[in-house]
Amino acid sequence: MIARRTLLAASATLALTPGVALGQSVSKVEVTAAMKRATRFMVEKLAYRGGYVWSYLPDRSRIWGELEAYKTMVWVQPPGTATMGHLYLDAYHATGDEYYYQAAAQAAGALIAGQLPQGGWNYFIDFGGPESTKRWYETIGRNAWRMEEFQHHWGNATFDDGGTGEAIRFLIRIYVEKREKRFKPGLDKAIDFIFASQLENGGWPQRWPRVADGGLHGKPDYTGLITFNDGVIHDNIDVLLTYHQAIGDPRIPPAIRRGMDIYLSTQQPAPQAGWGLQHTMDLKPAGARSYEPKALVTHTTASNIEQLMTFYRLTGDDRYLAPVPAALDWLESVRLPADSQVGGRQFPTFVEIGTNRPLFVHRRGSNVVNGEYYADYDPAHTIGHYNARRGIDTAKLRREYEKLKAMPGKAAAKDSPLLKGRQPLKKYWMAEVEPGSDMNATKGGKDAKSLVGSLNAEGWWPTQLRAMSHPYSGPGSKTVARGDFRSTHVGDVTDTSPFDMENGPVGISTGTYIDHMITLIKALQT
């Protein structure tokens, strides 16, 4: 997934003075010209019905979101169509150029056109229609061995990987920009979806509404359970906070409170005072994908600790600090011995309930037909696409806890957007392209002058594509192919999962465009 961005604060649209140098021997005129040329290419040559995927070959013969996509598809999952919309609004604020607002409006139009009747979104929108979507799931999706969330078409909306949340935040932003009525019905439907999908216990599921045939690999459907994985619950709280700030709704404070309280009720009792990726309706940890066993999960626990401290800053309610010490104590109890730590990752991802023993996930076979994931206690030859260990700075978390504990609730919550209510949104949202599922985005390392100079004749920044995939060539064989696929990102040639390439082809990356535009926008602020 792509992580949530931090907001880049700024107070007003920049006044651009022609010919003023930016400290890198490049003028604001040159920067704005490069921004406009790159954006014209994205809008007029690359966009499909106002939307985008993640990566393209230069001739557009093959395109990708998290998986290979059809040319009738646009991606919702970040850094897709909504993320591009956020970037366009930032560029509009930086330059005052109406072209960027209209580009953002086109992205919003694509999202609204592909919005599901319930009000949310799937990972992608296929403007080719239901038969095209069905064909994609039966071919590319079904044969992506490690991409189990794409192997079945549930037909409902997902909160996974932040796509629905990203889309809603963008619709909030573009609506409040000029209060254009064309965006309001889609926004209203999306906000109603957030309220309707909240479970009675206060949590949110990965997908909604729940469907009867959602089980995979002989396991019960996990997508309707209370979901902490990929930040589902705290992302929805953030969406509601954004709407609360921008527009307001009396339903929001109680919904947020119920969402925050699910963190309290799902924490397991000491001495294993952690959380799982998903929890059942009786509040117990549950398994999810076949490489996510029923277990306590260290990085989820660390994230939940951070969220509980955020909730204290939002509310001043010390109930949200109370669970933190026991959770930190549990994390320290499962720290791996020094000789078992790898690359600065000191904690096992999964911990067995009851025994506190680390669990390690493996796979055998070569494709989705003959392959299988399983968990045991052996740390050797773990799967390569899901980290077996996690790096967590428990000392930093404990310091932050002690700081907040010493702070009266009223002081901690003095700047709370939940308590303040209506207020203007930040002008700039895109601080950086966060690491996530898109492995092709080039991030950072270039200044404004080099970016102006490296934009090619057609108007895009050449990017070596590091993530590719096998084209769909038919279902996988029941016979295991020769080779060792235990720790690879991809199996045999029938596996359509993306994989790393050292010398991939040069292509067009939406994420690279976003990253470089952020750099140029920041250059205009100097």
Short mmCIF file of C-alpha atoms in Angstrom, two decimals:
data_model
loop_
_atom_site.label_atom_id
_atom_site.label_comp_id
_atom_site.label_asym_id
_atom_site.label_seq_id
_atom_site.Cartn_x
_atom_site.Cartn_y
_atom_site.Cartn_z
CA MET A 1 0.00 0.00 0.00
CA ILE A 2 0.86 3.66 -0.14
CA ALA A 3 1.10 5.34 3.23
CA ARG A 4 -0.80 8.47 4.20
CA ARG A 5 0.89 11.74 3.29
CA THR A 6 1.81 14.40 5.79
CA LEU A 7 0.31 17.76 4.87
CA LEU A 8 2.62 20.40 3.47
CA ALA A 9 1.44 23.59 5.15
CA ALA A 10 1.26 26.78 3.14
CA SER A 11 -0.94 29.80 3.56
CA ALA A 12 -1.52 31.29 0.13
CA THR A 13 -1.15 30.89 -3.62
CA LEU A 14 2.37 31.82 -4.64
CA ALA A 15 3.01 34.99 -6.55
CA LEU A 16 5.33 34.09 -9.42
CA THR A 17 7.78 36.72 -10.56
CA PRO A 18 9.05 36.13 -14.11
CA GLY A 19 12.74 35.49 -14.39
CA VAL A 20 13.43 35.15 -10.65
CA ALA A 21 16.14 32.54 -10.04
CA LEU A 22 15.51 29.67 -7.63
CA GLY A 23 19.07 29.13 -6.43
CA GLN A 24 19.76 26.34 -8.93
CA SER A 25 20.29 28.53 -12.05
CA VAL A 26 16.73 28.00 -13.14
CA SER A 27 13.96 30.59 -13.13
CA LYS A 28 10.38 30.38 -12.00
CA VAL A 29 9.32 30.84 -15.60
CA GLU A 30 11.33 27.77 -16.61
CA VAL A 31 9.91 25.76 -13.71
CA THR A 32 6.30 26.67 -14.45
CA ALA A 33 6.83 25.97 -18.15
CA ALA A 34 8.20 22.49 -17.39
CA MET A 35 5.34 21.80 -14.99
CA LYS A 36 2.79 22.81 -17.61
CA ARG A 37 4.42 20.79 -20.40
CA ALA A 38 4.62 17.65 -18.24
CA THR A 39 1.02 18.11 -17.14
CA ARG A 40 -0.26 18.65 -20.68
CA PHE A 41 1.25 15.29 -21.60
CA MET A 42 -0.40 13.56 -18.65
CA VAL A 43 -3.80 15.16 -19.26
CA GLU A 44 -3.93 15.20 -23.05
CA LYS A 45 -1.85 12.16 -24.04
CA LEU A 46 -1.96 9.70 -21.15
CA ALA A 47 -5.21 10.08 -19.19
CA TYR A 48 -8.14 7.81 -20.01
CA ARG A 49 -11.47 9.51 -19.32
CA GLY A 50 -9.66 11.70 -16.81
CA GLY A 51 -8.02 8.84 -14.89
CA TYR A 52 -4.63 7.14 -14.69
CA VAL A 53 -2.89 3.87 -13.91
CA TRP A 54 0.62 3.66 -12.41
CA SER A 55 2.99 2.77 -15.25
CA TYR A 56 3.02 2.69 -19.04
CA LEU A 57 5.34 1.49 -21.75
CA PRO A 58 6.15 4.44 -24.03
CA ASP A 59 3.90 3.10 -26.81
CA ARG A 60 1.17 2.30 -24.24
CA SER A 61 1.08 -1.30 -25.45
CA ARG A 62 1.16 -2.48 -21.85
CA ILE A 63 0.03 -0.56 -18.76
CA TRP A 64 0.01 -1.39 -15.05
CA GLY A 65 -1.62 -0.50 -11.80
CA GLU A 66 -0.59 -2.88 -9.04
CA LEU A 67 -1.17 -5.55 -11.70
CA GLU A 68 -1.26 -5.30 -15.47
CA ALA A 69 -4.34 -3.37 -16.50
CA TYR A 70 -6.58 -3.13 -19.52
CA LYS A 71 -6.47 0.08 -21.51
CA THR A 72 -10.04 0.76 -20.43
CA MET A 73 -8.98 0.86 -16.77
CA VAL A 74 -7.94 3.62 -14.40
CA TRP A 75 -6.49 2.95 -10.94
CA VAL A 76 -8.04 4.27 -7.72
CA GLN A 77 -5.48 2.74 -5.33
CA PRO A 78 -2.72 5.35 -4.65
CA PRO A 79 -0.76 6.68 -6.41
CA GLY A 80 -3.58 6.57 -8.95
CA THR A 81 -6.32 8.87 -10.11
CA ALA A 82 -7.18 10.55 -6.80
CA THR A 83 -3.49 11.12 -5.97
CA MET A 84 -3.08 12.80 -9.35
CA GLY A 85 -6.08 14.96 -8.50
CA HIS A 86 -4.46 16.03 -5.23
CA LEU A 87 -1.28 16.93 -7.12
CA TYR A 88 -3.19 18.99 -9.66
CA LEU A 89 -4.89 20.97 -6.90
CA ASP A 90 -1.51 21.63 -5.31
CA ALA A 91 -0.16 22.84 -8.67
CA TYR A 92 -3.24 25.04 -9.07
CA HIS A 93 -2.57 26.63 -5.69
CA ALA A 94 1.11 27.11 -6.50
CA THR A 95 0.58 28.75 -9.88
CA GLY A 96 -2.99 30.04 -10.05
CA ASP A 97 -3.22 28.40 -13.48
CA GLU A 98 -6.80 27.24 -14.17
CA TYR A 99 -5.49 24.41 -16.36
CA TYR A 100 -4.52 22.46 -13.23
CA TYR A 101 -7.94 22.91 -11.66
CA GLN A 102 -9.59 21.57 -14.80
CA ALA A 103 -7.18 18.61 -14.80
CA ALA A 104 -8.21 17.92 -11.20
CA ALA A 105 -11.87 18.21 -12.21
CA GLN A 106 -11.35 15.60 -14.92
CA ALA A 107 -9.81 13.22 -12.36
CA ALA A 108 -12.79 13.82 -10.07
CA GLY A 109 -15.13 13.11 -12.97
CA ALA A 110 -13.42 9.78 -13.60
CA LEU A 111 -13.77 8.79 -9.96
CA ILE A 112 -17.42 9.78 -9.79
CA ALA A 113 -18.15 7.93 -13.05
CA GLY A 114 -16.58 4.79 -11.57
CA GLN A 115 -18.05 5.12 -8.08
CA LEU A 116 -19.92 2.00 -7.02
CA PRO A 117 -23.62 2.25 -6.16
CA GLN A 118 -22.79 1.84 -2.46
CA GLY A 119 -20.59 4.94 -2.62
CA GLY A 120 -17.06 3.53 -2.41
CA TRP A 121 -14.54 2.22 -4.92
CA ASN A 122 -12.72 -0.95 -5.89
CA TYR A 123 -8.95 -0.87 -6.53
CA PHE A 124 -9.63 0.18 -10.12
CA ILE A 125 -12.38 1.36 -12.44
CA ASP A 126 -12.92 -0.50 -15.70
CA PHE A 127 -14.78 1.67 -18.18
CA GLY A 128 -14.93 -1.38 -20.45
CA GLY A 129 -17.94 -2.56 -18.46
CA PRO A 130 -18.84 -5.62 -16.34
CA GLU A 131 -17.80 -8.22 -18.92
CA SER A 132 -14.36 -6.66 -19.29
CA THR A 133 -13.93 -6.59 -15.50
CA LYS A 134 -15.06 -10.21 -15.23
CA ARG A 135 -12.56 -11.25 -17.92
CA TRP A 136 -9.71 -9.43 -16.14
CA TYR A 137 -10.44 -11.18 -12.84
CA GLU A 138 -10.68 -14.57 -14.53
CA THR A 139 -7.30 -14.14 -16.24
CA ILE A 140 -4.78 -11.61 -14.89
CA GLY A 141 -6.29 -11.36 -11.42
CA ARG A 142 -6.83 -15.05 -10.82
CA ASN A 143 -3.28 -15.98 -11.84
CA ALA A 144 -1.45 -13.43 -9.68
CA TRP A 145 -0.20 -15.94 -7.12
CA ARG A 146 0.75 -13.59 -4.29
CA MET A 147 -1.94 -10.97 -5.04
CA GLU A 148 -4.82 -12.78 -3.39
CA GLU A 149 -6.96 -9.66 -3.03
CA PHE A 150 -7.21 -9.63 -6.85
CA GLN A 151 -8.00 -13.31 -7.33
CA HIS A 152 -11.71 -12.91 -6.70
CA HIS A 153 -14.21 -10.30 -7.83
CA TRP A 154 -16.27 -9.52 -4.77
CA GLY A 155 -18.22 -6.80 -6.60
CA ASN A 156 -18.11 -4.47 -3.60
CA ALA A 157 -16.00 -1.53 -2.44
CA THR A 158 -12.73 -1.76 -0.54
CA PHE A 159 -10.95 0.34 2.06
CA ASP A 160 -7.74 -1.64 1.45
CA ASP A 161 -4.61 0.30 0.47
CA GLY A 162 -6.30 3.66 1.02
CA GLY A 163 -8.03 3.94 -2.37
CA THR A 164 -11.51 4.79 -1.17
CA GLY A 165 -10.14 7.15 1.49
CA GLU A 166 -7.87 8.90 -1.02
CA ALA A 167 -10.79 9.36 -3.41
CA ILE A 168 -13.08 10.80 -0.73
CA ARG A 169 -10.46 13.24 0.56
CA PHE A 170 -9.88 14.44 -2.99
CA LEU A 171 -13.61 14.94 -3.60
CA ILE A 172 -13.79 16.94 -0.36
CA ARG A 173 -10.90 19.14 -1.49
CA ILE A 174 -12.17 19.81 -4.99
CA TYR A 175 -15.70 20.50 -3.80
CA VAL A 176 -14.67 23.07 -1.19
CA GLU A 177 -12.30 24.72 -3.69
CA LYS A 178 -15.13 26.35 -5.66
CA ARG A 179 -18.26 24.65 -4.29
CA GLU A 180 -19.16 23.34 -7.74
CA LYS A 181 -22.40 21.42 -7.53
CA ARG A 182 -21.24 18.75 -9.99
CA PHE A 183 -19.02 17.18 -7.31
CA LYS A 184 -21.51 17.22 -4.43
CA PRO A 185 -23.66 14.14 -5.25
CA GLY A 186 -20.60 11.89 -5.51
CA LEU A 187 -19.13 13.32 -2.33
CA ASP A 188 -22.40 12.90 -0.43
CA LYS A 189 -22.69 9.30 -1.59
CA ALA A 190 -19.10 8.60 -0.51
CA ILE A 191 -19.56 10.11 2.96
CA ASP A 192 -22.77 8.14 3.43
CA PHE A 193 -20.78 5.03 2.48
CA ILE A 194 -18.33 5.69 5.35
CA PHE A 195 -21.18 5.89 7.84
CA ALA A 196 -23.10 2.93 6.43
CA SER A 197 -20.06 0.63 6.42
CA GLN A 198 -19.05 1.30 10.02
CA LEU A 199 -19.68 -1.85 12.02
CA GLU A 200 -21.88 -1.81 15.11
CA ASN A 201 -18.79 -2.23 17.27
CA GLY A 202 -17.20 0.91 15.79
CA GLY A 203 -14.67 -0.68 13.44
CA TRP A 204 -14.65 -0.86 9.67
CA PRO A 205 -14.21 -3.93 7.45
CA GLN A 206 -11.78 -4.26 4.57
CA ARG A 207 -14.63 -4.55 2.07
CA TRP A 208 -18.29 -3.57 2.21
CA PRO A 209 -21.05 -4.61 1.87
CA ARG A 210 -20.24 -8.16 2.85
CA VAL A 211 -20.93 -10.83 0.26
CA ALA A 212 -21.78 -14.48 0.79
CA ASP A 213 -19.17 -15.99 -1.55
CA GLY A 214 -16.10 -14.09 -0.41
CA GLY A 215 -14.10 -17.04 0.95
CA LEU A 216 -10.82 -18.01 -0.71
CA HIS A 217 -8.50 -21.00 -0.52
CA GLY A 218 -10.93 -22.96 1.63
CA LYS A 219 -10.85 -20.28 4.35
CA PRO A 220 -13.74 -18.15 5.63
CA ASP A 221 -14.12 -14.67 4.21
CA TYR A 222 -11.99 -12.21 6.20
CA THR A 223 -12.95 -9.07 4.29
CA GLY A 224 -15.94 -8.24 6.49
CA LEU A 225 -13.99 -8.42 9.76
CA ILE A 226 -12.72 -5.51 11.88
CA THR A 227 -9.67 -4.43 9.87
CA PHE A 228 -6.54 -2.68 11.13
CA ASN A 229 -4.44 -3.94 8.20
CA ASP A 230 -3.18 -1.14 5.94
CA GLY A 231 -4.63 1.46 8.28
CA VAL A 232 -8.27 0.93 7.34
CA ILE A 233 -9.79 2.24 10.58
CA HIS A 234 -7.51 5.20 11.22
CA ASP A 235 -7.72 6.18 7.53
CA ASN A 236 -11.51 6.33 7.77
CA ILE A 237 -11.21 8.40 10.94
CA ASP A 238 -8.92 10.75 9.01
CA VAL A 239 -11.45 11.01 6.16
CA LEU A 240 -14.17 11.94 8.64
CA LEU A 241 -11.89 14.50 10.29
CA THR A 242 -11.20 16.07 6.89
CA TYR A 243 -14.92 16.31 6.16
CA HIS A 244 -15.53 17.64 9.69
CA GLN A 245 -12.99 20.40 9.05
CA ALA A 246 -14.16 21.29 5.58
CA ILE A 247 -17.94 20.93 5.71
CA GLY A 248 -19.17 19.50 9.01
CA ASP A 249 -21.79 16.90 9.85
CA PRO A 250 -23.30 16.10 13.27
CA ARG A 251 -22.83 12.39 12.60
CA ILE A 252 -19.06 12.72 12.55
CA PRO A 253 -17.96 13.12 16.21
CA PRO A 254 -19.85 10.04 17.47
CA ALA A 255 -18.65 7.95 14.50
CA ILE A 256 -15.05 8.98 15.17
CA ARG A 257 -15.38 8.20 18.87
CA ARG A 258 -16.74 4.73 18.10
CA GLY A 259 -13.89 4.18 15.65
CA MET A 260 -11.30 5.17 18.23
CA ASP A 261 -12.90 2.99 20.90
CA ILE A 262 -12.52 -0.18 18.82
CA TYR A 263 -8.77 0.11 19.48
CA LEU A 264 -9.51 -0.22 23.19
CA SER A 265 -11.88 -3.16 22.96
CA THR A 266 -9.76 -5.24 20.56
CA GLN A 267 -6.49 -5.07 22.50
CA GLN A 268 -5.75 -8.54 23.81
CA PRO A 269 -5.15 -9.15 27.52
CA ALA A 270 -1.67 -9.03 29.01
CA PRO A 271 0.84 -10.54 28.76
CA GLN A 272 0.05 -10.53 25.00
CA ALA A 273 -1.45 -7.04 24.90
CA GLY A 274 -1.24 -6.56 21.13
CA TRP A 275 -3.50 -6.59 18.09
CA GLY A 276 -3.95 -8.63 14.92
CA LEU A 277 -4.39 -7.49 11.32
CA GLN A 278 -8.08 -8.36 11.52
CA HIS A 279 -10.37 -9.14 14.45
CA THR A 280 -13.55 -11.17 14.58
CA MET A 281 -16.82 -9.77 15.86
CA ASP A 282 -16.01 -11.25 19.28
CA LEU A 283 -12.85 -9.07 19.15
CA LYS A 284 -10.28 -11.87 18.72
CA PRO A 285 -7.40 -11.78 16.20
CA ALA A 286 -8.16 -13.48 12.89
CA GLY A 287 -6.22 -14.60 9.84
CA ALA A 288 -6.65 -12.96 6.45
CA ARG A 289 -4.83 -13.85 3.22
CA SER A 290 -3.23 -17.29 3.25
CA TYR A 291 0.14 -15.70 4.10
CA GLU A 292 -1.41 -13.77 7.00
CA PRO A 293 -2.03 -16.39 9.71
CA LYS A 294 -4.16 -15.91 12.78
CA ALA A 295 -1.67 -14.23 15.07
CA LEU A 296 -0.72 -11.12 16.95
CA VAL A 297 1.13 -8.72 14.66
CA THR A 298 3.98 -6.48 15.76
CA HIS A 299 3.81 -3.71 13.15
CA THR A 300 0.03 -3.46 13.55
CA THR A 301 0.52 -3.17 17.31
CA ALA A 302 3.13 -0.43 16.86
CA SER A 303 0.80 1.44 14.47
CA ASN A 304 -2.10 1.12 16.92
CA ILE A 305 0.07 2.52 19.72
CA GLU A 306 0.80 5.54 17.52
CA GLN A 307 -2.90 5.95 16.76
CA LEU A 308 -3.88 5.77 20.42
CA MET A 309 -1.48 8.62 21.13
CA THR A 310 -2.98 10.55 18.21
CA PHE A 311 -6.45 9.97 19.68
CA TYR A 312 -5.25 11.50 22.96
CA ARG A 313 -4.17 14.59 21.02
CA LEU A 314 -7.58 14.69 19.34
CA THR A 315 -9.64 14.27 22.49
CA GLY A 316 -7.56 14.82 25.63
CA ASP A 317 -9.13 11.59 26.91
CA ASP A 318 -6.60 9.57 28.89
CA ARG A 319 -8.47 6.33 28.13
CA TYR A 320 -6.49 6.28 24.89
CA LEU A 321 -3.14 6.37 26.69
CA ALA A 322 -4.03 3.66 29.18
CA PRO A 323 -3.39 0.66 26.83
CA VAL A 324 0.01 1.86 25.66
CA PRO A 325 2.36 0.58 28.41
CA ALA A 326 1.08 -3.01 28.23
CA ALA A 327 1.35 -2.98 24.43
CA LEU A 328 4.93 -1.72 24.58
CA ASP A 329 5.78 -4.34 27.20
CA TRP A 330 4.41 -7.04 24.92
CA LEU A 331 6.44 -5.79 21.96
CA GLU A 332 9.61 -5.88 24.04
CA SER A 333 8.81 -9.43 25.14
CA VAL A 334 8.94 -10.66 21.52
CA ARG A 335 12.09 -8.82 20.43
CA LEU A 336 14.24 -11.25 18.46
CA PRO A 337 17.72 -12.24 19.65
CA ALA A 338 20.44 -10.20 17.97
CA ASP A 339 21.52 -13.11 15.77
CA SER A 340 17.97 -13.48 14.43
CA GLN A 341 17.52 -9.82 13.48
CA VAL A 342 17.93 -8.95 9.81
CA GLY A 343 18.56 -5.52 8.31
CA GLY A 344 17.67 -3.65 11.47
CA ARG A 345 14.37 -5.49 11.80
CA GLN A 346 14.24 -6.59 15.42
CA PHE A 347 10.74 -8.07 15.74
CA PRO A 348 8.94 -10.99 14.10
CA THR A 349 5.92 -9.92 12.04
CA PHE A 350 3.66 -12.66 13.37
CA VAL A 351 3.53 -13.99 16.93
CA GLU A 352 1.63 -17.11 17.92
CA ILE A 353 -1.28 -16.53 20.29
CA GLY A 354 -0.71 -18.22 23.62
CA THR A 355 2.93 -19.23 23.17
CA ASN A 356 4.48 -15.88 22.12
CA ARG A 357 6.61 -17.78 19.60
CA PRO A 358 7.48 -16.13 16.28
CA LEU A 359 5.64 -17.51 13.27
CA PHE A 360 7.30 -17.49 9.84
CA VAL A 361 5.46 -17.76 6.53
CA HIS A 362 6.69 -19.91 3.63
CA ARG A 363 5.42 -21.13 0.31
CA ARG A 364 5.87 -24.11 -1.96
CA GLY A 365 4.94 -24.69 -5.58
CA SER A 366 5.30 -22.38 -8.57
CA ASN A 367 1.93 -20.76 -9.32
CA VAL A 368 -1.54 -20.12 -7.95
CA VAL A 369 -2.79 -23.54 -9.08
CA ASN A 370 -0.13 -25.74 -7.48
CA GLY A 371 1.21 -23.31 -4.89
CA GLU A 372 0.54 -23.11 -1.18
CA TYR A 373 1.43 -20.79 1.71
CA TYR A 374 1.98 -22.09 5.24
CA ALA A 375 3.36 -20.90 8.58
CA ASP A 376 5.70 -22.60 11.06
CA TYR A 377 8.54 -21.74 13.45
CA ASP A 378 11.39 -22.00 10.91
CA PRO A 379 12.97 -18.59 10.09
CA ALA A 380 14.75 -19.88 6.97
CA HIS A 381 13.50 -19.29 3.41
CA THR A 382 10.58 -17.05 4.28
CA ILE A 383 8.49 -15.46 1.54
CA GLY A 384 10.08 -12.44 -0.11
CA HIS A 385 7.01 -10.29 -0.76
CA TYR A 386 5.91 -9.95 2.89
CA ASN A 387 8.52 -9.11 5.50
CA ALA A 388 9.03 -11.78 8.14
CA ARG A 389 10.54 -9.20 10.52
CA ARG A 390 9.78 -5.57 11.37
CA GLY A 391 11.80 -2.61 12.55
CA ILE A 392 10.05 -0.81 15.44
CA ASP A 393 11.52 1.97 17.58
CA THR A 394 9.90 1.05 20.89
CA ALA A 395 12.11 3.50 22.78
CA LYS A 396 10.79 6.38 20.68
CA LEU A 397 7.21 5.22 21.22
CA ARG A 398 7.77 5.03 24.95
CA ARG A 399 9.30 8.52 25.03
CA GLU A 400 6.30 9.91 23.20
CA TYR A 401 3.96 8.14 25.60
CA GLU A 402 5.77 9.59 28.63
CA LYS A 403 5.63 13.05 27.09
CA LEU A 404 1.88 12.82 26.51
CA LYS A 405 1.24 11.24 29.91
CA ALA A 406 2.82 14.29 31.53
CA MET A 407 0.65 16.62 29.46
CA PRO A 408 -2.86 17.49 30.69
CA GLY A 409 -5.56 16.43 28.28
CA LYS A 410 -6.72 19.98 27.62
CA ALA A 411 -3.20 21.01 26.60
CA ALA A 412 -2.70 17.91 24.43
CA ALA A 413 -5.92 18.59 22.50
CA LYS A 414 -5.63 22.36 22.18
CA ASP A 415 -5.10 22.18 18.39
CA SER A 416 -7.43 19.24 17.81
CA PRO A 417 -9.33 19.44 14.48
CA LEU A 418 -12.01 17.26 16.08
CA LEU A 419 -12.65 19.86 18.78
CA LYS A 420 -12.14 22.92 16.60
CA GLY A 421 -14.59 21.85 13.91
CA ARG A 422 -14.92 23.91 10.70
CA GLN A 423 -11.69 25.48 9.45
CA PRO A 424 -9.94 25.95 6.10
CA LEU A 425 -8.11 22.97 4.67
CA LYS A 426 -4.39 23.16 3.97
CA LYS A 427 -3.51 24.54 0.55
CA TYR A 428 -0.87 21.86 -0.12
CA TRP A 429 -1.30 18.15 0.58
CA MET A 430 1.48 16.48 -1.35
CA ALA A 431 4.66 16.49 0.72
CA GLU A 432 6.19 13.42 -0.92
CA VAL A 433 5.37 10.17 -2.66
CA GLU A 434 5.30 7.65 0.17
CA PRO A 435 6.73 4.15 -0.27
CA GLY A 436 4.08 1.61 -1.10
CA SER A 437 2.94 -0.89 -3.67
CA ASP A 438 4.12 1.12 -6.69
CA MET A 439 7.72 0.03 -7.15
CA ASN A 440 8.23 2.06 -10.34
CA ALA A 441 8.00 5.59 -8.96
CA THR A 442 11.31 7.45 -8.95
CA LYS A 443 11.57 9.31 -5.67
CA GLY A 444 13.62 12.40 -4.90
CA GLY A 445 17.30 12.98 -5.58
CA LYS A 446 16.88 15.68 -8.24
CA ASP A 447 16.69 19.45 -8.03
CA ALA A 448 14.50 21.76 -10.07
CA LYS A 449 17.18 22.50 -12.66
CA SER A 450 17.83 18.83 -13.43
CA LEU A 451 14.11 18.10 -13.63
CA VAL A 452 13.53 20.95 -16.06
CA GLY A 453 16.37 19.61 -18.19
CA SER A 454 15.41 15.95 -18.06
CA LEU A 455 11.83 16.30 -19.32
CA ASN A 456 11.90 14.61 -22.72
CA ALA A 457 10.62 15.92 -26.06
CA GLU A 458 7.20 14.31 -25.62
CA GLY A 459 6.80 15.82 -22.16
CA TRP A 460 7.48 13.03 -19.66
CA TRP A 461 10.31 12.03 -17.37
CA PRO A 462 11.86 8.71 -18.51
CA THR A 463 11.73 6.15 -15.71
CA GLN A 464 13.33 2.74 -15.67
CA LEU A 465 10.49 0.41 -14.74
CA ARG A 466 11.68 -1.84 -11.93
CA ALA A 467 8.40 -3.74 -11.55
CA MET A 468 7.12 -5.78 -14.47
CA SER A 469 4.93 -8.82 -14.88
CA HIS A 470 4.47 -11.81 -17.16
CA PRO A 471 1.68 -11.26 -19.67
CA TYR A 472 -1.30 -13.54 -19.07
CA SER A 473 -0.62 -16.77 -20.97
CA GLY A 474 -3.26 -19.08 -19.57
CA PRO A 475 -3.95 -20.82 -16.26
CA GLY A 476 -1.05 -22.21 -14.27
CA SER A 477 -0.15 -25.86 -14.54
CA LYS A 478 -0.86 -28.37 -11.79
CA THR A 479 2.74 -29.51 -12.23
CA VAL A 480 5.29 -27.52 -10.27
CA ALA A 481 7.81 -25.82 -12.57
CA ARG A 482 11.52 -26.22 -12.08
CA GLY A 483 13.13 -23.54 -9.93
CA ASP A 484 13.11 -22.16 -6.41
CA PHE A 485 10.16 -19.83 -5.87
CA ARG A 486 10.16 -19.85 -2.08
CA SER A 487 11.32 -16.25 -1.66
CA THR A 488 10.71 -14.68 -5.07
CA HIS A 489 8.06 -12.09 -5.87
CA VAL A 490 6.87 -14.14 -8.83
CA GLY A 491 6.42 -17.80 -9.60
CA ASP A 492 6.63 -19.46 -12.99
CA VAL A 493 5.78 -17.80 -16.32
CA THR A 494 2.04 -18.15 -15.71
CA ASP A 495 2.20 -16.01 -12.55
CA THR A 496 0.94 -12.49 -13.34
CA SER A 497 2.21 -10.96 -10.06
CA PRO A 498 4.62 -8.02 -10.47
CA PHE A 499 8.29 -8.73 -9.87
CA ASP A 500 11.51 -6.74 -9.54
CA MET A 501 13.75 -6.23 -12.57
CA GLU A 502 17.25 -4.81 -12.42
CA ASN A 503 17.20 -3.68 -16.04
CA GLY A 504 13.58 -3.08 -16.87
CA PRO A 505 12.49 -1.01 -19.86
CA VAL A 506 12.21 2.75 -19.77
CA GLY A 507 8.62 3.82 -19.33
CA ILE A 508 6.21 6.43 -18.02
CA SER A 509 5.46 6.49 -14.30
CA THR A 510 2.57 8.36 -12.71
CA GLY A 511 4.41 8.20 -9.38
CA THR A 512 7.53 9.73 -10.93
CA TYR A 513 5.48 12.57 -12.39
CA ILE A 514 3.92 13.24 -8.98
CA ASP A 515 7.30 13.15 -7.22
CA HIS A 516 8.96 15.51 -9.70
CA MET A 517 6.03 17.92 -9.67
CA ILE A 518 6.24 18.06 -5.87
CA THR A 519 9.90 19.04 -6.19
CA LEU A 520 9.05 21.78 -8.71
CA ILE A 521 6.18 23.11 -6.59
CA LYS A 522 8.51 23.30 -3.61
CA ALA A 523 11.06 25.13 -5.77
CA LEU A 524 8.46 27.80 -6.48
CA GLN A 525 8.13 28.36 -2.74
CA THR A 526 11.78 29.28 -2.26
#
